[in-house]
Coordinates of C-alpha atoms and ligand atoms in Angstrom, one line a residue:
X1 CA 81.5 -49.7 -85.7
X2 CA 82.9 -48.5 -82.1
X3 CA 85.1 -45.8 -80.9
X4 CA 85.2 -42.2 -82.1
X5 CA 84.6 -41.3 -85.6
X6 CA 86.6 -38.1 -87.1
X7 CA 84.3 -37.3 -89.7
X8 CA 86.2 -35.4 -92.4
X9 CA 84.5 -36.6 -95.4
X10 CA 81.7 -33.7 -95.6
X11 CA 82.2 -32.9 -99.4
X12 CA 80.8 -36.8 -99.7
X13 CA 77.8 -36.4 -97.3
X14 CA 76.9 -34.6 -94.1
X15 CA 75.3 -35.9 -91.0
X16 CA 71.8 -34.6 -90.6
X17 CA 71.7 -31.6 -88.0
X18 CA 69.0 -32.9 -84.9
X19 CA 67.1 -29.7 -85.6
X20 CA 66.7 -31.2 -89.6
X21 CA 65.7 -34.6 -87.9
X22 CA 63.4 -33.0 -85.2
X23 CA 61.9 -30.8 -88.2
X24 CA 60.9 -33.9 -90.5
X25 CA 59.8 -36.1 -88.0
X26 CA 55.9 -35.0 -87.8
X27 CA 56.0 -35.7 -91.5
X28 CA 56.8 -39.0 -90.9
X29 CA 54.4 -39.8 -88.2
X30 CA 51.4 -37.5 -88.0
X31 CA 51.1 -35.5 -91.0
X32 CA 51.1 -38.4 -93.6
X33 CA 48.6 -36.7 -96.1
X34 CA 49.4 -36.3 -99.5
X35 CA 50.1 -32.5 -100.3
X36 CA 47.4 -32.5 -103.1
X37 CA 44.8 -33.6 -101.4
X38 CA 42.0 -31.4 -100.9
X39 CA 41.0 -31.8 -97.1
X40 CA 42.6 -29.1 -94.2
X41 CA 44.6 -32.5 -92.8
X42 CA 46.8 -32.3 -96.0
X43 CA 46.8 -28.7 -96.3
X44 CA 49.1 -28.9 -93.1
X45 CA 51.4 -30.7 -94.8
X46 CA 50.9 -28.7 -98.1
X47 CA 52.0 -25.6 -95.7
X48 CA 55.2 -27.3 -94.8
X49 CA 56.1 -27.5 -98.4
X50 CA 55.3 -24.3 -99.2
X51 CA 57.6 -23.2 -95.9
X52 CA 60.3 -25.2 -97.2
X53 CA 60.4 -23.7 -100.5
X54 CA 60.8 -20.5 -99.0
X55 CA 63.7 -21.6 -96.5
X56 CA 65.7 -22.7 -99.7
X57 CA 64.8 -19.9 -101.9
X58 CA 65.8 -17.4 -99.0
X59 CA 69.7 -19.1 -98.7
X60 CA 70.2 -18.5 -102.2
X61 CA 68.3 -15.3 -103.3
X62 CA 65.8 -17.0 -105.4
X63 CA 61.7 -16.5 -105.2
X64 CA 59.9 -19.2 -104.1
X65 CA 58.4 -19.9 -107.7
X66 CA 61.7 -20.7 -108.6
X67 CA 62.6 -23.4 -106.8
X68 CA 61.6 -27.1 -107.7
X69 CA 62.1 -30.3 -105.7
X70 CA 63.9 -32.9 -106.9
X71 CA 65.2 -36.3 -105.7
X72 CA 69.0 -35.2 -105.6
X73 CA 71.6 -33.2 -107.0
X74 CA 72.3 -35.6 -109.7
X75 CA 68.3 -35.6 -110.7
X76 CA 68.6 -31.5 -110.8
X77 CA 71.9 -31.5 -112.9
X78 CA 70.0 -33.7 -115.5
X79 CA 67.0 -32.1 -115.4
X80 CA 68.8 -28.8 -115.9
X81 CA 71.0 -29.7 -118.9
X82 CA 67.9 -32.0 -120.5
X83 CA 65.6 -29.0 -120.5
X84 CA 68.0 -26.6 -122.3
X85 CA 68.8 -29.1 -125.0
X86 CA 65.1 -29.8 -125.4
X87 CA 64.3 -26.3 -125.6
X88 CA 66.5 -25.7 -128.1
X89 CA 66.7 -28.9 -130.4
X90 CA 68.4 -26.9 -133.3
X91 CA 71.6 -26.3 -131.2
X92 CA 73.7 -28.8 -131.2
X93 CA 76.6 -27.7 -128.5
X94 CA 77.5 -28.1 -124.8
X95 CA 79.9 -26.4 -123.1
X96 CA 81.3 -27.8 -119.3
X97 CA 84.5 -28.4 -118.0
X98 CA 87.0 -31.1 -117.7
X99 CA 86.2 -30.9 -114.2
X100 CA 82.8 -31.5 -113.8
X101 CA 81.0 -34.2 -110.8
X102 CA 80.1 -37.1 -113.0
X103 CA 76.5 -36.0 -112.8
X104 CA 77.4 -33.3 -115.4
X105 CA 80.1 -35.1 -116.8
X106 CA 78.6 -38.6 -117.9
X107 CA 75.6 -36.5 -119.0
X108 CA 77.0 -34.6 -121.0
X109 CA 79.3 -37.4 -122.7
X110 CA 76.2 -39.5 -123.1
X111 CA 74.1 -37.1 -124.9
X112 CA 76.9 -36.7 -127.2
X113 CA 77.1 -40.7 -127.3
X114 CA 73.1 -41.6 -127.6
X115 CA 72.4 -38.8 -130.5
X116 CA 75.4 -40.4 -132.9
X117 CA 77.4 -37.5 -132.2
X118 CA 75.1 -34.9 -132.9
X119 CA 76.1 -33.0 -130.0
X120 CA 79.3 -31.5 -129.8
X121 CA 80.6 -31.3 -126.3
X122 CA 83.6 -28.7 -125.3
X123 CA 84.8 -29.5 -122.1
X124 CA 87.4 -26.6 -120.7
X125 CA 90.9 -27.0 -119.6
X126 CA 92.3 -26.2 -115.7
X127 CA 95.2 -24.8 -115.0
X128 CA 97.7 -26.5 -112.3
X129 CA 95.7 -24.6 -109.7
X130 CA 92.6 -26.1 -110.9
X131 CA 91.2 -22.6 -112.6
X132 CA 89.2 -22.0 -116.0
X133 CA 90.8 -19.9 -118.9
X134 CA 88.1 -17.2 -119.2
X135 CA 89.6 -16.5 -123.2
X136 CA 89.1 -20.0 -123.7
X137 CA 85.4 -20.3 -122.4
X138 CA 84.7 -17.0 -124.5
X139 CA 86.2 -18.6 -127.5
X140 CA 84.1 -21.5 -127.2
X141 CA 80.6 -19.7 -126.7
X142 CA 78.6 -19.9 -130.2
X143 CA 75.3 -19.8 -131.8
X144 CA 75.0 -23.1 -132.0
X145 CA 75.8 -23.4 -128.1
X146 CA 72.8 -24.9 -126.1
X147 CA 73.7 -24.6 -122.9
X148 CA 77.0 -24.3 -120.5
X149 CA 77.1 -26.0 -117.3
X150 CA 80.2 -25.4 -115.2
X151 CA 80.2 -26.0 -111.0
X152 CA 80.2 -23.2 -108.7
X153 CA 83.0 -25.3 -106.4
X154 CA 84.8 -28.2 -107.1
X155 CA 83.9 -31.2 -104.8
X156 CA 87.5 -32.8 -104.7
X157 CA 89.5 -29.2 -104.1
X158 CA 86.8 -26.9 -103.2
X159 CA 88.2 -24.3 -106.3
X160 CA 85.5 -22.0 -106.7
X161 CA 84.9 -20.9 -110.6
X162 CA 83.9 -17.2 -111.6
X163 CA 80.3 -18.3 -112.2
X164 CA 78.9 -14.4 -111.9
X165 CA 81.3 -13.6 -114.8
X166 CA 80.7 -16.7 -116.6
X167 CA 76.9 -16.2 -116.5
X168 CA 77.2 -13.1 -117.7
X169 CA 79.2 -13.6 -120.6
X170 CA 76.4 -16.5 -121.5
X171 CA 73.6 -14.3 -121.1
X172 CA 75.1 -11.5 -123.7
X173 CA 75.4 -14.5 -126.0
X174 CA 71.7 -15.3 -125.5
X175 CA 72.9 -18.7 -124.1
X176 CA 71.4 -20.9 -121.2
X177 CA 73.4 -21.2 -118.2
X178 CA 73.5 -23.9 -115.4
X179 CA 75.6 -24.3 -112.5
X180 CA 76.0 -27.3 -110.4
X181 CA 76.3 -25.7 -107.0
X182 CA 75.8 -28.8 -104.6
X183 CA 79.2 -28.3 -102.9
X184 CA 78.5 -24.3 -102.9
X185 CA 75.2 -24.2 -101.3
X186 CA 75.7 -22.9 -97.7
X187 CA 79.2 -22.6 -97.3
X188 CA 79.6 -19.7 -99.7
X189 CA 76.5 -16.7 -100.1
X190 CA 74.8 -17.0 -103.3
X191 CA 72.3 -14.3 -104.7
X192 CA 70.4 -15.3 -107.5
X193 CA 68.6 -12.2 -107.9
X194 CA 71.7 -10.7 -108.9
X195 CA 73.4 -13.4 -111.4
X196 CA 72.6 -14.2 -115.2
X197 CA 72.1 -17.7 -114.1
X198 CA 69.3 -19.6 -115.6
X199 CA 69.6 -23.4 -113.6
X200 CA 71.4 -24.1 -110.5
X201 CA 71.4 -27.5 -108.8
X202 CA 71.7 -28.2 -105.1
X203 CA 71.5 -31.5 -102.5
X204 CA 70.3 -32.2 -99.6
X205 CA 72.7 -34.4 -98.0
X206 CA 75.5 -31.8 -98.5
X207 CA 74.1 -29.4 -96.3
X208 CA 72.9 -31.6 -93.3
X209 CA 69.6 -32.7 -94.6
X210 CA 68.9 -36.4 -95.6
X211 CA 70.3 -38.2 -98.9
X212 CA 67.6 -38.2 -101.6
X213 CA 66.2 -34.9 -101.9
X214 CA 67.6 -31.9 -104.0
X215 CA 66.6 -28.6 -105.7
X216 CA 66.3 -27.2 -109.2
X217 CA 66.3 -23.4 -109.5
X218 CA 65.2 -22.2 -112.6
X219 CA 65.1 -18.5 -113.1
X220 CA 61.4 -16.6 -113.7
X221 CA 61.7 -16.7 -117.5
X222 CA 63.8 -19.0 -118.4
X223 CA 62.1 -21.9 -121.1
X224 CA 61.9 -25.3 -118.6
X225 CA 61.1 -28.9 -120.6
X226 CA 60.3 -31.4 -117.3
X227 CA 62.6 -34.2 -117.3
X228 CA 60.2 -36.7 -114.7
X229 CA 56.8 -36.1 -116.6
X230 CA 53.7 -37.2 -114.5
X231 CA 51.0 -35.3 -112.4
X232 CA 50.6 -31.9 -111.9
X233 CA 53.2 -31.1 -108.7
X234 CA 55.9 -28.8 -108.5
X235 CA 53.5 -26.5 -110.8
X236 CA 54.3 -29.3 -113.7
X237 CA 57.8 -29.1 -113.6
X238 CA 58.5 -32.5 -111.9
X239 CA 56.1 -35.2 -111.9
X240 CA 56.0 -37.6 -108.7
X241 CA 54.6 -37.1 -105.0
X242 CA 56.5 -34.9 -103.4
X243 CA 59.3 -36.2 -100.7
X244 CA 57.6 -34.1 -97.9
X245 CA 59.7 -35.3 -94.9
X246 CA 62.9 -34.5 -97.0
X247 CA 62.1 -31.4 -98.5
X248 CA 60.5 -29.8 -95.0
X249 CA 64.0 -31.3 -93.7
X250 CA 66.2 -29.5 -96.4
X251 CA 64.1 -26.4 -95.9
X252 CA 65.3 -26.3 -92.5
X253 CA 69.0 -27.1 -93.1
X254 CA 68.7 -24.0 -95.4
X255 CA 67.4 -21.7 -92.8
X256 CA 70.4 -23.0 -90.4
X257 CA 72.9 -22.7 -93.1
X258 CA 72.0 -19.1 -93.1
X259 CA 73.3 -18.8 -89.4
X260 CA 76.0 -21.3 -90.3
X261 CA 77.7 -19.3 -92.9
X262 CA 79.5 -17.1 -90.9
X263 CA 81.0 -19.8 -88.8
X264 CA 82.1 -21.6 -92.1
X265 CA 83.9 -18.5 -93.0
X266 CA 85.4 -18.0 -90.1
X267 CA 85.8 -21.1 -87.6
X268 CA 85.5 -24.0 -90.2
X269 CA 88.1 -21.9 -92.3
X270 CA 90.3 -21.4 -89.2
X271 CA 90.3 -25.4 -88.8
X272 CA 91.0 -26.3 -92.5
X273 CA 94.0 -23.8 -92.3
X274 CA 95.1 -25.5 -89.3
X275 CA 95.0 -28.8 -90.4
X276 CA 96.3 -27.9 -94.1
X277 CA 99.2 -25.9 -92.8
X278 CA 100.0 -28.2 -89.8
X279 CA 100.3 -31.4 -92.8
X280 CA 102.2 -29.3 -95.0
X281 CA 104.8 -28.2 -92.7
X282 CA 105.2 -31.5 -90.7
X283 CA 104.9 -33.9 -93.9
X284 CA 107.6 -33.5 -96.2
X285 CA 107.1 -33.8 -100.0
X286 CA 103.1 -33.1 -99.2
X287 CA 101.7 -30.5 -101.9
X288 CA 98.2 -28.6 -101.9
X289 CA 95.9 -29.4 -104.7
X290 CA 94.0 -26.4 -105.9
X291 CA 94.0 -22.6 -105.8
X292 CA 94.6 -21.7 -102.2
X293 CA 92.5 -18.5 -102.3
X294 CA 89.7 -19.0 -104.5
X295 CA 88.2 -21.9 -102.7
X296 CA 85.7 -23.6 -100.2
X297 CA 86.4 -22.6 -96.5
X298 CA 86.0 -26.4 -95.6
X299 CA 88.0 -28.5 -98.6
X300 CA 91.5 -29.3 -98.3
X301 CA 92.9 -31.6 -101.2
X302 CA 96.7 -32.8 -100.2
X303 CA 99.0 -35.3 -102.2
X304 CA 101.6 -37.1 -100.0
X305 CA 104.0 -37.9 -103.0
X306 CA 104.9 -41.6 -103.4
X307 CA 102.4 -43.2 -101.3
X308 CA 98.9 -44.4 -102.2
X309 CA 95.9 -42.9 -101.5
X310 CA 94.3 -46.1 -100.5
X311 CA 96.9 -47.4 -98.2
X312 CA 96.4 -43.9 -96.5
X313 CA 93.0 -44.3 -96.1
X314 CA 93.1 -47.8 -94.5
X315 CA 95.6 -46.5 -91.9
X316 CA 93.6 -43.3 -91.2
X317 CA 90.3 -45.5 -90.9
X318 CA 92.1 -47.6 -88.0
X319 CA 92.4 -44.4 -86.3
X320 CA 88.5 -43.6 -86.7
X321 CA 89.6 -40.8 -89.3
X322 CA 86.8 -40.7 -92.7
X323 CA 88.5 -38.6 -95.5
X324 CA 88.4 -39.7 -99.4
X325 CA 91.3 -40.4 -101.9
X326 CA 91.8 -38.6 -104.9
X327 CA 92.2 -42.5 -106.9
X328 CA 88.7 -43.9 -108.3
X329 CA 88.9 -47.0 -106.0
X330 CA 84.9 -47.3 -106.8
X331 CA 85.5 -47.6 -110.8
X332 CA 87.7 -50.9 -109.6
X333 CA 90.7 -48.9 -111.0
X334 CA 93.3 -46.8 -109.3
X335 CA 93.2 -44.3 -111.9
X336 CA 94.0 -41.0 -110.2
X337 CA 90.9 -38.7 -110.3
X338 CA 89.8 -36.8 -113.3
X339 CA 90.3 -33.3 -111.6
X340 CA 93.7 -34.1 -110.4
X341 CA 94.5 -35.6 -114.1
X342 CA 93.0 -32.3 -115.8
X343 CA 95.3 -30.1 -113.3
X344 CA 98.1 -32.3 -114.6
X345 CA 99.2 -33.1 -111.0
X346 CA 101.8 -35.8 -111.7
X347 CA 100.8 -39.5 -111.1
X348 CA 103.3 -40.1 -108.4
X349 CA 101.2 -37.3 -106.3
X350 CA 98.0 -38.1 -107.6
X351 CA 97.9 -41.4 -106.3
X352 CA 98.7 -40.5 -102.7
X353 CA 95.8 -37.4 -103.0
X354 CA 93.6 -37.1 -99.7
X355 CA 90.6 -34.8 -99.8
X356 CA 89.9 -33.3 -96.2
X357 CA 86.7 -31.8 -96.1
X358 CA 85.3 -30.3 -92.7
X359 CA 82.2 -29.0 -91.3
X360 CA 80.8 -26.9 -88.2
X361 CA 80.9 -30.1 -86.2
X362 CA 84.2 -30.4 -86.4
X363 CA 87.0 -29.5 -83.2
X364 CA 90.1 -28.1 -82.7
X365 CA 91.0 -31.5 -80.8
X366 CA 89.7 -33.1 -83.4
X367 CA 92.4 -31.5 -86.1
X368 CA 95.0 -32.0 -83.5
X369 CA 94.4 -35.6 -83.3
X370 CA 94.9 -35.8 -87.2
X371 CA 97.9 -33.4 -87.1
X372 CA 99.4 -35.9 -84.6
X373 CA 98.5 -39.3 -86.7
X374 CA 98.8 -38.9 -90.3
X375 CA 103.2 -38.1 -90.3
X376 CA 103.9 -41.2 -88.8
X377 CA 101.5 -43.1 -91.1
X378 CA 102.9 -41.3 -94.4
X379 CA 106.3 -42.3 -92.8
X380 CA 105.5 -45.9 -92.4
X381 CA 104.1 -45.9 -95.8
X382 CA 106.9 -44.3 -97.6
X383 CA 109.2 -46.9 -96.1
X384 CA 107.9 -49.7 -98.1
X385 CA 107.6 -47.3 -101.3
X386 CA 110.9 -48.4 -103.7
X387 CA 110.6 -45.0 -104.8
X388 CA 110.8 -43.0 -101.8
X389 CA 114.1 -41.8 -100.5
X390 CA 114.8 -39.8 -97.7
X391 CA 116.8 -36.5 -98.2
Ligands
PLP401 C1 77.5 -35.2 -104.3 C2 77.5 -34.2 -105.6 C3 76.6 -34.2 -106.8 C4 75.3 -35.0 -106.5 O1 74.6 -35.0 -105.7 P1 73.3 -36.4 -105.1 O2 72.2 -35.4 -104.4 O3 74.2 -37.1 -104.6 O4 73.1 -36.7 -106.4 C5 76.5 -33.3 -107.6 N1 77.4 -32.5 -107.7 C6 78.4 -32.2 -106.8 C7 79.4 -31.2 -107.0 C8 78.5 -32.9 -105.9 O5 79.0 -33.0 -105.0

């Protein structure tokens, strides 16, 4: 790959921050000891782990002992939900939403399948802006509910759910509450000390740390059953020798996120709005997907009617612009994403949806290039569409 890249796919993964890379390097070279060993050489490594735990805790308003390091966001999601299910085996109901990441959605569906449908799964509906109905949620909560798992912010649309209120409602009924906050951490303020959230998942590679490291927060006092059973690492909550270099990196990324947060909410938001307003104004029959207000500052999902997202991405790729489409090409089919389908986005629009997700590394100049590049791409593709009629 040569030429410049305009990277607008930060909800898929983010570049590792140079400061993060520098922080982890000693743990890939000189500081190779096992943090569980007794000699002081390994003690330095254990100290790195300890510092990282405090850095992560500080970003989300947690206590260090509430932080368990895992291998990824997916492992954290599985660990939380399976823990709740195993801790209360007599409860056979799970509440989640129709728009969860596959890490939660497929797990809940599999728990039901593998237990011969002994588990009932309620997938809460969303409206056309991607928002939940809290009355439907309240009615779904029951004495049989083992766990509620609702994402903090949606990876495709950026829509933010009212987690504080939903966790409070679960707590009132004595029900465990998990949130997949992989997209929210580092982008919006989170203060777990003030919330009734029992479990929270986050992932390193979505906030400028490397891939393959995550965190599960477990509130102090919440009953917990481990998923990976092995050694005594992570106070018996997750067996396996710690991925120290990546954990140190994640700690550093969390420390940086504290200082980036203000930028996310001013500069990144302004860039996102410039991109979004520019595209909607310059390209006819383009529609914003997701609530305009309750949304991450970095995400914008737009449907360009009568064109295929995959075709748009190919043309964008030629210009060095990286983004995602709302059709699940990964599955080999061109089915529109489950998120857009749940929102009732019509097929003609869902097929041509593109997600742009920004970071603090993007510049105004990049956004202006995209604004100049997109209209001719969409216009040329529409010329090929049998359904497109120019007004
Ligand atoms: C990326 C993502 C995950 C999965 O995290 P991994 O570390 O890649 O396993 C889970 N949930 C959401 C909302 C995500 O965006």
